[in-house]
PDB file of C-alpha atoms in Angstrom:
ATOM      1  CA  GLN T1287      15.026 -11.145   9.252  1.00  0.00           C
ATOM      2  CA  VAL T1288      11.273 -12.004   8.842  1.00  0.00           C
ATOM      3  CA  GLN T1289       9.766 -14.452   6.858  1.00  0.00           C
ATOM      4  CA  LEU T1290       6.067 -14.984   6.189  1.00  0.00           C
ATOM      5  CA  VAL T1291       4.788 -18.552   5.565  1.00  0.00           C
ATOM      6  CA  GLU T1292       0.917 -18.931   4.103  1.00  0.00           C
ATOM      7  CA  SER T1293      -1.298 -21.644   3.903  1.00  0.00           C
ATOM      8  CA  GLY T1294      -4.511 -22.660   2.371  1.00  0.00           C
ATOM      9  CA  GLY T1295      -4.382 -22.102  -0.844  1.00  0.00           C
ATOM     10  CA  GLY T1296      -6.093 -24.413  -3.485  1.00  0.00           C
ATOM     11  CA  SER T1297      -8.665 -25.193  -5.862  1.00  0.00           C
ATOM     12  CA  VAL T1298     -12.482 -24.830  -5.112  1.00  0.00           C
ATOM     13  CA  GLN T1299     -15.348 -24.629  -7.039  1.00  0.00           C
ATOM     14  CA  SER T1300     -17.288 -21.235  -7.600  1.00  0.00           C
ATOM     15  CA  GLY T1301     -19.189 -20.488  -4.226  1.00  0.00           C
ATOM     16  CA  GLY T1302     -17.001 -22.748  -2.431  1.00  0.00           C
ATOM     17  CA  SER T1303     -14.653 -21.579   0.711  1.00  0.00           C
ATOM     18  CA  LEU T1304     -10.744 -21.473   1.639  1.00  0.00           C
ATOM     19  CA  ARG T1305      -9.074 -19.992   4.339  1.00  0.00           C
ATOM     20  CA  LEU T1306      -5.812 -18.582   4.321  1.00  0.00           C
ATOM     21  CA  SER T1307      -3.235 -18.573   7.182  1.00  0.00           C
ATOM     22  CA  CYS T1308      -0.052 -15.930   7.219  1.00  0.00           C
ATOM     23  CA  VAL T1309       2.358 -16.362  10.296  1.00  0.00           C
ATOM     24  CA  ALA T1310       5.235 -14.031  10.539  1.00  0.00           C
ATOM     25  CA  TYR T1311       8.277 -15.833  11.853  1.00  0.00           C
ATOM     26  CA  GLY T1312      11.315 -13.707  13.000  1.00  0.00           C
ATOM     27  CA  SER T1313       9.424 -10.549  13.643  1.00  0.00           C
ATOM     28  CA  THR T1314       9.804  -8.039  16.788  1.00  0.00           C
ATOM     29  CA  LEU T1315       7.583  -5.593  15.173  1.00  0.00           C
ATOM     30  CA  ALA T1316       5.024  -4.130  18.302  1.00  0.00           C
ATOM     31  CA  TYR T1317       2.594  -2.666  15.914  1.00  0.00           C
ATOM     32  CA  TYR T1318       2.187  -4.175  12.160  1.00  0.00           C
ATOM     33  CA  ALA T1319      -0.748  -4.199   9.533  1.00  0.00           C
ATOM     34  CA  ILE T1320      -1.040  -7.106   7.981  1.00  0.00           C
ATOM     35  CA  GLY T1321      -2.638  -8.548   5.114  1.00  0.00           C
ATOM     36  CA  TRP T1322      -3.515  -9.948   1.882  1.00  0.00           C
ATOM     37  CA  PHE T1323      -2.879  -8.944  -2.012  1.00  0.00           C
ATOM     38  CA  ARG T1324      -3.462 -10.843  -4.991  1.00  0.00           C
ATOM     39  CA  GLN T1325      -2.540 -10.992  -9.030  1.00  0.00           C
ATOM     40  CA  ALA T1326      -4.705 -12.538 -11.559  1.00  0.00           C
ATOM     41  CA  PRO T1327      -2.803 -13.649 -15.020  1.00  0.00           C
ATOM     42  CA  GLY T1328      -2.457 -10.328 -16.621  1.00  0.00           C
ATOM     43  CA  LYS T1329      -3.455  -8.055 -14.347  1.00  0.00           C
ATOM     44  CA  GLU T1330      -1.833  -5.966 -11.903  1.00  0.00           C
ATOM     45  CA  ARG T1331      -1.534  -6.635  -8.279  1.00  0.00           C
ATOM     46  CA  GLU T1332      -4.354  -5.162  -5.990  1.00  0.00           C
ATOM     47  CA  ARG T1333      -4.693  -5.153  -2.411  1.00  0.00           C
ATOM     48  CA  VAL T1334      -7.501  -7.168  -0.836  1.00  0.00           C
ATOM     49  CA  SER T1335      -7.426  -6.752   2.901  1.00  0.00           C
ATOM     50  CA  CYS T1336      -5.717  -5.891   5.862  1.00  0.00           C
ATOM     51  CA  ILE T1337      -5.762  -5.190   9.635  1.00  0.00           C
ATOM     52  CA  HIS T1338      -3.710  -3.300  11.573  1.00  0.00           C
ATOM     53  CA  SER T1339      -2.730  -5.062  15.069  1.00  0.00           C
ATOM     54  CA  ILE T1340      -2.912  -1.364  16.848  1.00  0.00           C
ATOM     55  CA  ASP T1341      -7.115  -1.226  17.026  1.00  0.00           C
ATOM     56  CA  ASN T1342      -8.117  -3.883  14.467  1.00  0.00           C
ATOM     57  CA  SER T1343      -9.133  -1.402  11.760  1.00  0.00           C
ATOM     58  CA  THR T1344      -9.596  -3.447   8.358  1.00  0.00           C
ATOM     59  CA  TYR T1345     -10.069  -2.624   5.109  1.00  0.00           C
ATOM     60  CA  TYR T1346     -11.661  -4.618   2.256  1.00  0.00           C
ATOM     61  CA  ALA T1347     -11.218  -4.080  -1.463  1.00  0.00           C
ATOM     62  CA  ASP T1348     -15.025  -3.572  -2.735  1.00  0.00           C
ATOM     63  CA  SER T1349     -14.740  -6.519  -4.844  1.00  0.00           C
ATOM     64  CA  VAL T1350     -14.475  -8.823  -1.491  1.00  0.00           C
ATOM     65  CA  LYS T1351     -16.521  -7.010   0.918  1.00  0.00           C
ATOM     66  CA  GLY T1352     -19.151  -9.232   2.549  1.00  0.00           C
ATOM     67  CA  ARG T1353     -17.704 -12.283   1.520  1.00  0.00           C
ATOM     68  CA  PHE T1354     -14.201 -12.223   2.999  1.00  0.00           C
ATOM     69  CA  THR T1355     -13.319 -11.615   6.731  1.00  0.00           C
ATOM     70  CA  ILE T1356      -9.653 -10.597   7.730  1.00  0.00           C
ATOM     71  CA  SER T1357      -8.235 -11.583  11.702  1.00  0.00           C
ATOM     72  CA  ILE T1358      -5.298 -11.238  13.130  1.00  0.00           C
ATOM     73  CA  ASP T1359      -3.621 -13.124  16.391  1.00  0.00           C
ATOM     74  CA  ASN T1360      -1.236 -10.556  17.854  1.00  0.00           C
ATOM     75  CA  ALA T1361       0.368 -13.241  20.203  1.00  0.00           C
ATOM     76  CA  ARG T1362       1.579 -15.476  17.296  1.00  0.00           C
ATOM     77  CA  ILE T1363       1.978 -12.242  14.587  1.00  0.00           C
ATOM     78  CA  ALA T1364      -0.069 -14.011  12.394  1.00  0.00           C
ATOM     79  CA  ALA T1365      -3.918 -13.381  10.441  1.00  0.00           C
ATOM     80  CA  TYR T1366      -6.315 -15.266   8.936  1.00  0.00           C
ATOM     81  CA  LEU T1367      -8.091 -14.625   5.022  1.00  0.00           C
ATOM     82  CA  GLN T1368     -11.566 -16.357   5.528  1.00  0.00           C
ATOM     83  CA  MET T1369     -13.108 -16.473   1.907  1.00  0.00           C
ATOM     84  CA  ASN T1370     -16.234 -17.400   1.294  1.00  0.00           C
ATOM     85  CA  ASP T1371     -18.626 -16.995  -1.888  1.00  0.00           C
ATOM     86  CA  LEU T1372     -15.448 -17.623  -4.029  1.00  0.00           C
ATOM     87  CA  LYS T1373     -16.179 -16.470  -7.352  1.00  0.00           C
ATOM     88  CA  ALA T1374     -14.119 -17.089 -10.557  1.00  0.00           C
ATOM     89  CA  GLU T1375     -12.771 -13.856 -10.782  1.00  0.00           C
ATOM     90  CA  ASP T1376     -10.960 -14.325  -7.197  1.00  0.00           C
ATOM     91  CA  THR T1377      -8.496 -16.823  -9.328  1.00  0.00           C
ATOM     92  CA  ALA T1378      -5.107 -15.320  -8.507  1.00  0.00           C
ATOM     93  CA  VAL T1379      -1.524 -15.862  -6.616  1.00  0.00           C
ATOM     94  CA  TYR T1380      -2.405 -14.370  -2.957  1.00  0.00           C
ATOM     95  CA  TYR T1381       0.340 -12.994  -1.354  1.00  0.00           C
ATOM     96  CA  CYS T1382       0.444 -11.962   2.603  1.00  0.00           C
ATOM     97  CA  ALA T1383       2.486  -8.918   3.496  1.00  0.00           C
ATOM     98  CA  ILE T1384       3.459  -7.234   7.072  1.00  0.00           C
ATOM     99  CA  ASP T1385       4.988  -3.219   7.127  1.00  0.00           C
ATOM    100  CA  PRO T1386       5.726  -1.757  10.781  1.00  0.00           C
ATOM    101  CA  SER T1387       3.373   1.303   9.419  1.00  0.00           C
ATOM    102  CA  PHE T1388       0.664   0.373   7.551  1.00  0.00           C
ATOM    103  CA  CYS T1389      -1.252  -1.547   4.805  1.00  0.00           C
ATOM    104  CA  ARG T1390       0.190  -0.370   1.273  1.00  0.00           C
ATOM    105  CA  GLU T1391       1.580  -1.410  -2.418  1.00  0.00           C
ATOM    106  CA  GLY T1392       4.948  -1.268  -0.583  1.00  0.00           C
ATOM    107  CA  MET T1393       4.792  -3.469   2.597  1.00  0.00           C
ATOM    108  CA  ASP T1394       8.519  -4.204   3.878  1.00  0.00           C
ATOM    109  CA  TYR T1395       7.593  -8.124   3.552  1.00  0.00           C
ATOM    110  CA  TRP T1396       6.267 -10.482   1.635  1.00  0.00           C
ATOM    111  CA  SER T1397       5.259 -14.001   1.126  1.00  0.00           C
ATOM    112  CA  LYS T1398       6.061 -16.192  -1.396  1.00  0.00           C
ATOM    113  CA  GLY T1399       2.401 -16.683  -2.341  1.00  0.00           C
ATOM    114  CA  THR T1400      -0.419 -19.153  -2.932  1.00  0.00           C
ATOM    115  CA  LEU T1401      -2.580 -19.938  -5.200  1.00  0.00           C
ATOM    116  CA  VAL T1402      -6.054 -19.969  -5.347  1.00  0.00           C
ATOM    117  CA  THR T1403      -8.201 -21.143  -8.244  1.00  0.00           C
ATOM    118  CA  VAL T1404     -12.045 -21.043  -8.213  1.00  0.00           C
ATOM    119  CA  SER T1405     -13.629 -23.022 -10.944  1.00  0.00           C
ATOM    120  CA  GLN T1406     -17.012 -22.448 -12.007  1.00  0.00           C
TER     121      GLN T1406
END
């Protein structure tokens, strides 16, 4: 059973930075997509950023392009999301997810989530 352990959430002022980490324990996936989704209060969950282990191809939501950077550590089966120039609208619970195929809403494994709060 794959367990995703996420860390790095917290509170920051607008314009600040945070770095999320996600490590997949118990995974035997040779190839995978890993990334983050987020859900703000009263809103639907949205895909934020993903990366694929085969070619390091990445996806970013338009709202985070130029501010967030995703990276991968294949040796650890881990991913990192560097979030810069954070805005109040980035406030949400961030979930890490991993899937053997591609980045999609129905990823196979999910973290418990970590809260990111950005104050103005």
